[in-house]
PDB file of C-alpha atoms in Angstrom:
ATOM      1  CA  GLU A   1      96.920  81.123 104.287  1.00  0.00           C
ATOM      2  CA  ALA A   2      94.848  83.033 105.955  1.00  0.00           C
ATOM      3  CA  ALA A   3      92.094  80.750 107.376  1.00  0.00           C
ATOM      4  CA  VAL A   4      89.110  81.568 109.448  1.00  0.00           C
ATOM      5  CA  THR A   5      86.812  78.201 110.214  1.00  0.00           C
ATOM      6  CA  GLN A   6      83.053  78.746 110.886  1.00  0.00           C
ATOM      7  CA  SER A   7      80.886  75.897 112.757  1.00  0.00           C
ATOM      8  CA  PRO A   8      78.271  74.673 112.085  1.00  0.00           C
ATOM      9  CA  ARG A   9      77.448  75.350 108.110  1.00  0.00           C
ATOM     10  CA  ASN A  10      74.129  75.470 108.860  1.00  0.00           C
ATOM     11  CA  LYS A  11      71.975  75.596 112.066  1.00  0.00           C
ATOM     12  CA  VAL A  12      68.149  75.132 112.791  1.00  0.00           C
ATOM     13  CA  ALA A  13      67.753  75.829 116.457  1.00  0.00           C
ATOM     14  CA  VAL A  14      63.990  76.657 118.156  1.00  0.00           C
ATOM     15  CA  THR A  15      62.556  79.184 119.896  1.00  0.00           C
ATOM     16  CA  GLY A  16      64.117  79.667 123.407  1.00  0.00           C
ATOM     17  CA  GLY A  17      66.891  77.842 122.569  1.00  0.00           C
ATOM     18  CA  LYS A  18      70.599  77.841 123.487  1.00  0.00           C
ATOM     19  CA  VAL A  19      72.463  78.381 120.157  1.00  0.00           C
ATOM     20  CA  THR A  20      76.479  79.236 120.125  1.00  0.00           C
ATOM     21  CA  LEU A  21      78.159  79.538 116.658  1.00  0.00           C
ATOM     22  CA  SER A  22      82.421  79.247 117.627  1.00  0.00           C
ATOM     23  CA  CYS A  23      84.933  80.209 115.093  1.00  0.00           C
ATOM     24  CA  ASN A  24      88.825  79.608 114.811  1.00  0.00           C
ATOM     25  CA  GLN A  25      91.622  81.384 113.082  1.00  0.00           C
ATOM     26  CA  THR A  26      94.865  80.473 112.575  1.00  0.00           C
ATOM     27  CA  ASN A  27      96.314  84.132 111.433  1.00  0.00           C
ATOM     28  CA  ASN A  28      97.544  84.928 114.971  1.00  0.00           C
ATOM     29  CA  HIS A  29      94.919  87.973 114.302  1.00  0.00           C
ATOM     30  CA  ASN A  30      94.131  90.423 117.184  1.00  0.00           C
ATOM     31  CA  ASN A  31      90.566  91.466 116.104  1.00  0.00           C
ATOM     32  CA  MET A  32      88.294  89.273 116.008  1.00  0.00           C
ATOM     33  CA  TYR A  33      84.320  89.779 114.890  1.00  0.00           C
ATOM     34  CA  TRP A  34      80.854  88.723 114.776  1.00  0.00           C
ATOM     35  CA  TYR A  35      78.601  90.262 111.930  1.00  0.00           C
ATOM     36  CA  ARG A  36      75.129  89.407 110.634  1.00  0.00           C
ATOM     37  CA  GLN A  37      73.922  89.763 106.868  1.00  0.00           C
ATOM     38  CA  ASP A  38      70.441  90.608 105.773  1.00  0.00           C
ATOM     39  CA  THR A  39      69.007  91.136 102.653  1.00  0.00           C
ATOM     40  CA  GLY A  40      69.056  94.652 102.714  1.00  0.00           C
ATOM     41  CA  HIS A  41      71.218  95.835 105.625  1.00  0.00           C
ATOM     42  CA  GLY A  42      74.924  94.810 104.231  1.00  0.00           C
ATOM     43  CA  LEU A  43      77.139  93.000 107.090  1.00  0.00           C
ATOM     44  CA  ARG A  44      76.353  94.526 110.962  1.00  0.00           C
ATOM     45  CA  LEU A  45      78.911  94.642 113.659  1.00  0.00           C
ATOM     46  CA  ILE A  46      77.303  92.147 116.217  1.00  0.00           C
ATOM     47  CA  HIS A  47      80.706  91.613 119.251  1.00  0.00           C
ATOM     48  CA  TYR A  48      84.371  92.195 118.454  1.00  0.00           C
ATOM     49  CA  SER A  49      87.220  91.561 120.816  1.00  0.00           C
ATOM     50  CA  TYR A  50      90.762  93.005 120.421  1.00  0.00           C
ATOM     51  CA  GLY A  51      92.009  89.631 122.121  1.00  0.00           C
ATOM     52  CA  ALA A  52      91.551  86.911 124.337  1.00  0.00           C
ATOM     53  CA  GLY A  53      89.217  87.562 127.299  1.00  0.00           C
ATOM     54  CA  SER A  54      88.425  90.717 125.794  1.00  0.00           C
ATOM     55  CA  THR A  55      84.184  91.364 124.328  1.00  0.00           C
ATOM     56  CA  GLU A  56      82.782  94.587 123.060  1.00  0.00           C
ATOM     57  CA  LYS A  57      79.524  95.542 121.546  1.00  0.00           C
ATOM     58  CA  GLY A  58      78.855  96.198 117.922  1.00  0.00           C
ATOM     59  CA  ASP A  59      76.143  98.303 116.617  1.00  0.00           C
ATOM     60  CA  ILE A  60      73.584  95.309 117.362  1.00  0.00           C
ATOM     61  CA  PRO A  61      74.435  93.362 119.838  1.00  0.00           C
ATOM     62  CA  ASP A  62      71.165  93.078 121.961  1.00  0.00           C
ATOM     63  CA  GLY A  63      70.416  89.445 121.775  1.00  0.00           C
ATOM     64  CA  TYR A  64      73.760  88.203 122.101  1.00  0.00           C
ATOM     65  CA  LYS A  65      77.185  87.471 123.401  1.00  0.00           C
ATOM     66  CA  ALA A  66      80.408  87.002 122.968  1.00  0.00           C
ATOM     67  CA  SER A  67      83.687  84.720 124.666  1.00  0.00           C
ATOM     68  CA  ARG A  68      86.851  85.144 123.255  1.00  0.00           C
ATOM     69  CA  PRO A  69      88.864  82.205 125.528  1.00  0.00           C
ATOM     70  CA  SER A  70      92.013  82.164 123.168  1.00  0.00           C
ATOM     71  CA  GLN A  71      93.906  84.383 120.458  1.00  0.00           C
ATOM     72  CA  GLU A  72      92.032  81.503 118.171  1.00  0.00           C
ATOM     73  CA  ASN A  73      88.405  81.127 118.853  1.00  0.00           C
ATOM     74  CA  PHE A  74      85.688  83.230 119.056  1.00  0.00           C
ATOM     75  CA  SER A  75      82.206  82.469 120.010  1.00  0.00           C
ATOM     76  CA  LEU A  76      78.422  84.234 119.556  1.00  0.00           C
ATOM     77  CA  ILE A  77      76.266  83.015 121.864  1.00  0.00           C
ATOM     78  CA  LEU A  78      72.424  83.410 122.066  1.00  0.00           C
ATOM     79  CA  GLU A  79      71.127  82.526 125.292  1.00  0.00           C
ATOM     80  CA  LEU A  80      67.444  82.696 124.028  1.00  0.00           C
ATOM     81  CA  ALA A  81      66.765  82.274 120.011  1.00  0.00           C
ATOM     82  CA  THR A  82      64.095  84.461 118.255  1.00  0.00           C
ATOM     83  CA  PRO A  83      62.940  83.728 114.718  1.00  0.00           C
ATOM     84  CA  SER A  84      64.631  87.227 114.308  1.00  0.00           C
ATOM     85  CA  GLN A  85      67.592  86.016 114.952  1.00  0.00           C
ATOM     86  CA  THR A  86      67.721  83.906 111.263  1.00  0.00           C
ATOM     87  CA  SER A  87      69.669  85.561 109.249  1.00  0.00           C
ATOM     88  CA  VAL A  88      74.094  84.108 107.847  1.00  0.00           C
ATOM     89  CA  TYR A  89      76.243  85.046 110.135  1.00  0.00           C
ATOM     90  CA  PHE A  90      80.404  85.357 109.159  1.00  0.00           C
ATOM     91  CA  CYS A  91      83.050  85.773 111.430  1.00  0.00           C
ATOM     92  CA  ALA A  92      86.347  87.879 110.942  1.00  0.00           C
ATOM     93  CA  SER A  93      89.616  88.146 112.270  1.00  0.00           C
ATOM     94  CA  GLY A  94      92.050  91.393 111.266  1.00  0.00           C
ATOM     95  CA  ASP A  95      95.557  92.447 112.675  1.00  0.00           C
ATOM     96  CA  ALA A  96      95.569  95.643 115.070  1.00  0.00           C
ATOM     97  CA  ARG A  97      98.541  96.358 113.872  1.00  0.00           C
ATOM     98  CA  GLU A  98      97.238  97.712 110.552  1.00  0.00           C
ATOM     99  CA  ALA A  99      95.516 101.133 110.479  1.00  0.00           C
ATOM    100  CA  ASN A 100      93.727 100.002 107.603  1.00  0.00           C
ATOM    101  CA  GLU A 101      92.256  96.920 108.600  1.00  0.00           C
ATOM    102  CA  ARG A 102      92.171  94.134 106.163  1.00  0.00           C
ATOM    103  CA  LEU A 103      89.385  91.493 107.287  1.00  0.00           C
ATOM    104  CA  PHE A 104      89.285  87.697 107.012  1.00  0.00           C
ATOM    105  CA  PHE A 105      86.353  86.157 107.042  1.00  0.00           C
ATOM    106  CA  GLY A 106      85.159  82.471 107.093  1.00  0.00           C
ATOM    107  CA  HIS A 107      82.451  81.176 104.625  1.00  0.00           C
ATOM    108  CA  GLY A 108      79.767  82.113 107.139  1.00  0.00           C
ATOM    109  CA  THR A 109      76.880  79.852 109.697  1.00  0.00           C
ATOM    110  CA  LYS A 110      73.176  79.914 108.243  1.00  0.00           C
ATOM    111  CA  LEU A 111      71.530  80.113 111.281  1.00  0.00           C
ATOM    112  CA  SER A 112      67.836  79.141 111.408  1.00  0.00           C
ATOM    113  CA  VAL A 113      65.154  79.603 114.574  1.00  0.00           C
ATOM    114  CA  LEU A 114      62.012  78.133 113.902  1.00  0.00           C
TER     115      LEU A 114
ATOM    116  CA  GLN B   1      70.686 104.890 109.870  1.00  0.00           C
ATOM    117  CA  GLN B   2      72.858 103.783 106.823  1.00  0.00           C
ATOM    118  CA  GLN B   3      76.157 105.647 107.384  1.00  0.00           C
ATOM    119  CA  VAL B   4      77.314 104.012 103.738  1.00  0.00           C
ATOM    120  CA  ARG B   5      75.015 103.435 100.883  1.00  0.00           C
ATOM    121  CA  GLN B   6      74.860 101.350  97.612  1.00  0.00           C
ATOM    122  CA  SER B   7      73.761 101.348  94.564  1.00  0.00           C
ATOM    123  CA  PRO B   8      72.147 100.208  92.683  1.00  0.00           C
ATOM    124  CA  GLN B   9      70.990  97.153  94.842  1.00  0.00           C
ATOM    125  CA  SER B  10      71.731  94.984  91.512  1.00  0.00           C
ATOM    126  CA  LEU B  11      73.212  95.305  88.241  1.00  0.00           C
ATOM    127  CA  THR B  12      73.620  93.292  85.139  1.00  0.00           C
ATOM    128  CA  VAL B  13      75.759  94.028  82.536  1.00  0.00           C
ATOM    129  CA  TRP B  14      76.724  92.002  79.416  1.00  0.00           C
ATOM    130  CA  GLU B  15      80.210  90.567  79.244  1.00  0.00           C
ATOM    131  CA  GLY B  16      82.652  92.945  78.437  1.00  0.00           C
ATOM    132  CA  GLU B  17      80.922  96.281  79.582  1.00  0.00           C
ATOM    133  CA  THR B  18      81.723  98.488  82.142  1.00  0.00           C
ATOM    134  CA  ALA B  19      80.182  97.807  85.376  1.00  0.00           C
ATOM    135  CA  ILE B  20      79.309 100.999  87.490  1.00  0.00           C
ATOM    136  CA  LEU B  21      79.085 100.558  91.584  1.00  0.00           C
ATOM    137  CA  ASN B  22      77.813 103.360  93.690  1.00  0.00           C
ATOM    138  CA  CYS B  23      78.677 104.014  97.179  1.00  0.00           C
ATOM    139  CA  SER B  24      77.929 107.016  98.935  1.00  0.00           C
ATOM    140  CA  TYR B  25      78.873 107.991 103.082  1.00  0.00           C
ATOM    141  CA  GLU B  26      77.786 110.465 105.978  1.00  0.00           C
ATOM    142  CA  ASN B  27      80.794 110.291 108.465  1.00  0.00           C
ATOM    143  CA  SER B  28      83.318 113.020 106.962  1.00  0.00           C
ATOM    144  CA  ALA B  29      85.517 111.397 109.369  1.00  0.00           C
ATOM    145  CA  PHE B  30      85.908 107.925 107.494  1.00  0.00           C
ATOM    146  CA  ASP B  31      88.718 107.568 106.076  1.00  0.00           C
ATOM    147  CA  TYR B  32      89.379 104.444 104.345  1.00  0.00           C
ATOM    148  CA  PHE B  33      87.001 102.637 101.940  1.00  0.00           C
ATOM    149  CA  PRO B  34      87.650  99.033 100.762  1.00  0.00           C
ATOM    150  CA  TRP B  35      85.514  97.269  98.857  1.00  0.00           C
ATOM    151  CA  TYR B  36      84.943  93.821  99.799  1.00  0.00           C
ATOM    152  CA  GLN B  37      83.900  90.547  96.621  1.00  0.00           C
ATOM    153  CA  GLN B  38      81.554  87.686  98.017  1.00  0.00           C
ATOM    154  CA  PHE B  39      80.711  84.712  96.186  1.00  0.00           C
ATOM    155  CA  PRO B  40      77.462  83.110  96.748  1.00  0.00           C
ATOM    156  CA  GLY B  41      78.036  80.911  99.881  1.00  0.00           C
ATOM    157  CA  GLU B  42      82.163  82.300 100.849  1.00  0.00           C
ATOM    158  CA  GLY B  43      82.411  85.520 102.862  1.00  0.00           C
ATOM    159  CA  PRO B  44      83.646  88.102 101.793  1.00  0.00           C
ATOM    160  CA  ALA B  45      86.888  89.382 100.565  1.00  0.00           C
ATOM    161  CA  LEU B  46      88.754  92.222 100.490  1.00  0.00           C
ATOM    162  CA  LEU B  47      89.126  93.169  96.252  1.00  0.00           C
ATOM    163  CA  ILE B  48      90.473  96.519  96.713  1.00  0.00           C
ATOM    164  CA  SER B  49      90.595  99.964  98.634  1.00  0.00           C
ATOM    165  CA  ILE B  50      91.096 103.183  98.550  1.00  0.00           C
ATOM    166  CA  LEU B  51      92.316 106.316 101.202  1.00  0.00           C
ATOM    167  CA  SER B  52      90.107 109.521 101.348  1.00  0.00           C
ATOM    168  CA  VAL B  53      94.045 111.497  99.946  1.00  0.00           C
ATOM    169  CA  SER B  54      93.601 109.792  96.590  1.00  0.00           C
ATOM    170  CA  ASP B  55      90.999 110.257  93.513  1.00  0.00           C
ATOM    171  CA  LYS B  56      91.691 106.917  92.280  1.00  0.00           C
ATOM    172  CA  LYS B  57      92.652 103.606  92.490  1.00  0.00           C
ATOM    173  CA  GLU B  58      93.763 101.243  89.774  1.00  0.00           C
ATOM    174  CA  ASP B  59      94.064  97.586  90.353  1.00  0.00           C
ATOM    175  CA  GLY B  60      93.862  95.340  86.854  1.00  0.00           C
ATOM    176  CA  ARG B  61      89.876  95.861  85.824  1.00  0.00           C
ATOM    177  CA  PHE B  62      88.615  97.383  88.798  1.00  0.00           C
ATOM    178  CA  THR B  63      88.981 101.190  89.396  1.00  0.00           C
ATOM    179  CA  ILE B  64      87.762 103.315  92.277  1.00  0.00           C
ATOM    180  CA  PHE B  65      86.773 106.605  91.760  1.00  0.00           C
ATOM    181  CA  PHE B  66      86.412 109.072  94.812  1.00  0.00           C
ATOM    182  CA  ASN B  67      84.981 112.488  95.631  1.00  0.00           C
ATOM    183  CA  LYS B  68      86.152 113.717  99.160  1.00  0.00           C
ATOM    184  CA  ARG B  69      83.434 116.629  98.652  1.00  0.00           C
ATOM    185  CA  GLU B  70      80.327 115.144  97.665  1.00  0.00           C
ATOM    186  CA  LYS B  71      81.114 111.816  99.573  1.00  0.00           C
ATOM    187  CA  LYS B  72      80.611 109.531  96.940  1.00  0.00           C
ATOM    188  CA  LEU B  73      83.101 106.607  95.481  1.00  0.00           C
ATOM    189  CA  SER B  74      82.657 104.631  92.643  1.00  0.00           C
ATOM    190  CA  LEU B  75      83.921 101.248  92.031  1.00  0.00           C
ATOM    191  CA  HIS B  76      84.260 100.478  88.180  1.00  0.00           C
ATOM    192  CA  ILE B  77      84.916  96.994  86.654  1.00  0.00           C
ATOM    193  CA  ALA B  78      85.899  97.575  83.111  1.00  0.00           C
ATOM    194  CA  ASP B  79      85.951  94.437  80.528  1.00  0.00           C
ATOM    195  CA  SER B  80      83.507  92.851  83.119  1.00  0.00           C
ATOM    196  CA  GLN B  81      83.211  88.763  83.305  1.00  0.00           C
ATOM    197  CA  PRO B  82      80.642  86.563  84.059  1.00  0.00           C
ATOM    198  CA  GLY B  83      83.655  85.342  86.905  1.00  0.00           C
ATOM    199  CA  ASP B  84      82.519  88.800  88.496  1.00  0.00           C
ATOM    200  CA  SER B  85      79.515  87.552  89.217  1.00  0.00           C
ATOM    201  CA  ALA B  86      79.357  88.402  92.738  1.00  0.00           C
ATOM    202  CA  THR B  87      78.368  91.254  95.817  1.00  0.00           C
ATOM    203  CA  TYR B  88      80.121  94.006  96.160  1.00  0.00           C
ATOM    204  CA  PHE B  89      80.134  95.633  99.502  1.00  0.00           C
ATOM    205  CA  CYS B  90      81.186  99.169 100.256  1.00  0.00           C
ATOM    206  CA  ALA B  91      83.070  99.555 103.461  1.00  0.00           C
ATOM    207  CA  ALA B  92      84.211 102.964 105.192  1.00  0.00           C
ATOM    208  CA  SER B  93      86.184 103.559 108.705  1.00  0.00           C
ATOM    209  CA  ALA B  94      87.802 106.098 110.330  1.00  0.00           C
ATOM    210  CA  LYS B  95      91.007 106.206 113.052  1.00  0.00           C
ATOM    211  CA  ALA B  96      88.507 108.201 115.187  1.00  0.00           C
ATOM    212  CA  GLY B  97      85.640 104.968 115.278  1.00  0.00           C
ATOM    213  CA  GLY B  98      88.807 102.993 116.112  1.00  0.00           C
ATOM    214  CA  TYR B  99      89.476 101.393 112.617  1.00  0.00           C
ATOM    215  CA  LYS B 100      86.004  99.699 112.788  1.00  0.00           C
ATOM    216  CA  VAL B 101      84.595  98.945 109.799  1.00  0.00           C
ATOM    217  CA  VAL B 102      80.703 100.109 108.614  1.00  0.00           C
ATOM    218  CA  PHE B 103      79.330  98.221 105.569  1.00  0.00           C
ATOM    219  CA  GLY B 104      77.093  99.190 103.087  1.00  0.00           C
ATOM    220  CA  SER B 105      74.045  97.127 102.277  1.00  0.00           C
ATOM    221  CA  GLY B 106      75.881  95.578  98.893  1.00  0.00           C
ATOM    222  CA  THR B 107      74.755  95.495  95.241  1.00  0.00           C
ATOM    223  CA  ARG B 108      74.688  92.128  93.495  1.00  0.00           C
ATOM    224  CA  LEU B 109      76.274  92.365  90.284  1.00  0.00           C
ATOM    225  CA  LEU B 110      75.543  89.546  87.244  1.00  0.00           C
ATOM    226  CA  VAL B 111      78.020  89.624  84.327  1.00  0.00           C
ATOM    227  CA  SER B 112      75.356  88.023  81.656  1.00  0.00           C
ATOM    228  CA  PRO B 113      77.414  86.395  78.616  1.00  0.00           C
TER     229      PRO B 113
END
């Protein structure tokens, strides 16, 4: 069964600190995505990747970096966390071979920046 | 600006009623419209989808109605059950956009027994 695992599930960070959110998928999908979910905004795309070594900016990349060291792993990095980055973050994977890609999401990481 | 808009923001129906969730979009290039269902504490999961060449898609109690001319679509949930209580996201993608999926803000559905 398709599986996307995120860690940690919950994270409390201090303003100005560095935060790394991790994502692992066992679907062997080329595409991976990071979204944030906020009330009234739905899911907004931060960064995405087409495969190991590639990262692309999504719709709201400012303040975030991404890293895709392998097919399975995709990380989201907040170098200098700010309270405005308090949100729920979702990682997803998708099969690049499908024209109409179905996304498989993880359970999310709830981040609070104090 | 939001490319995909959903209404209402929240909806309450009685068990057995038909819930109607609305969605509209701006980009004429969108040609694929998936709906994702999200339960509390979980990530969204694909529920049903439609291509712009169709005007209707059914899957059990779930039906998408699509109006390309008006750039509107709706998700109808017939015989709503308490287990359908969730947030529903309308989404869209286009070949021209590299098939990246754009999500609406969601409709929170509560089905009361």
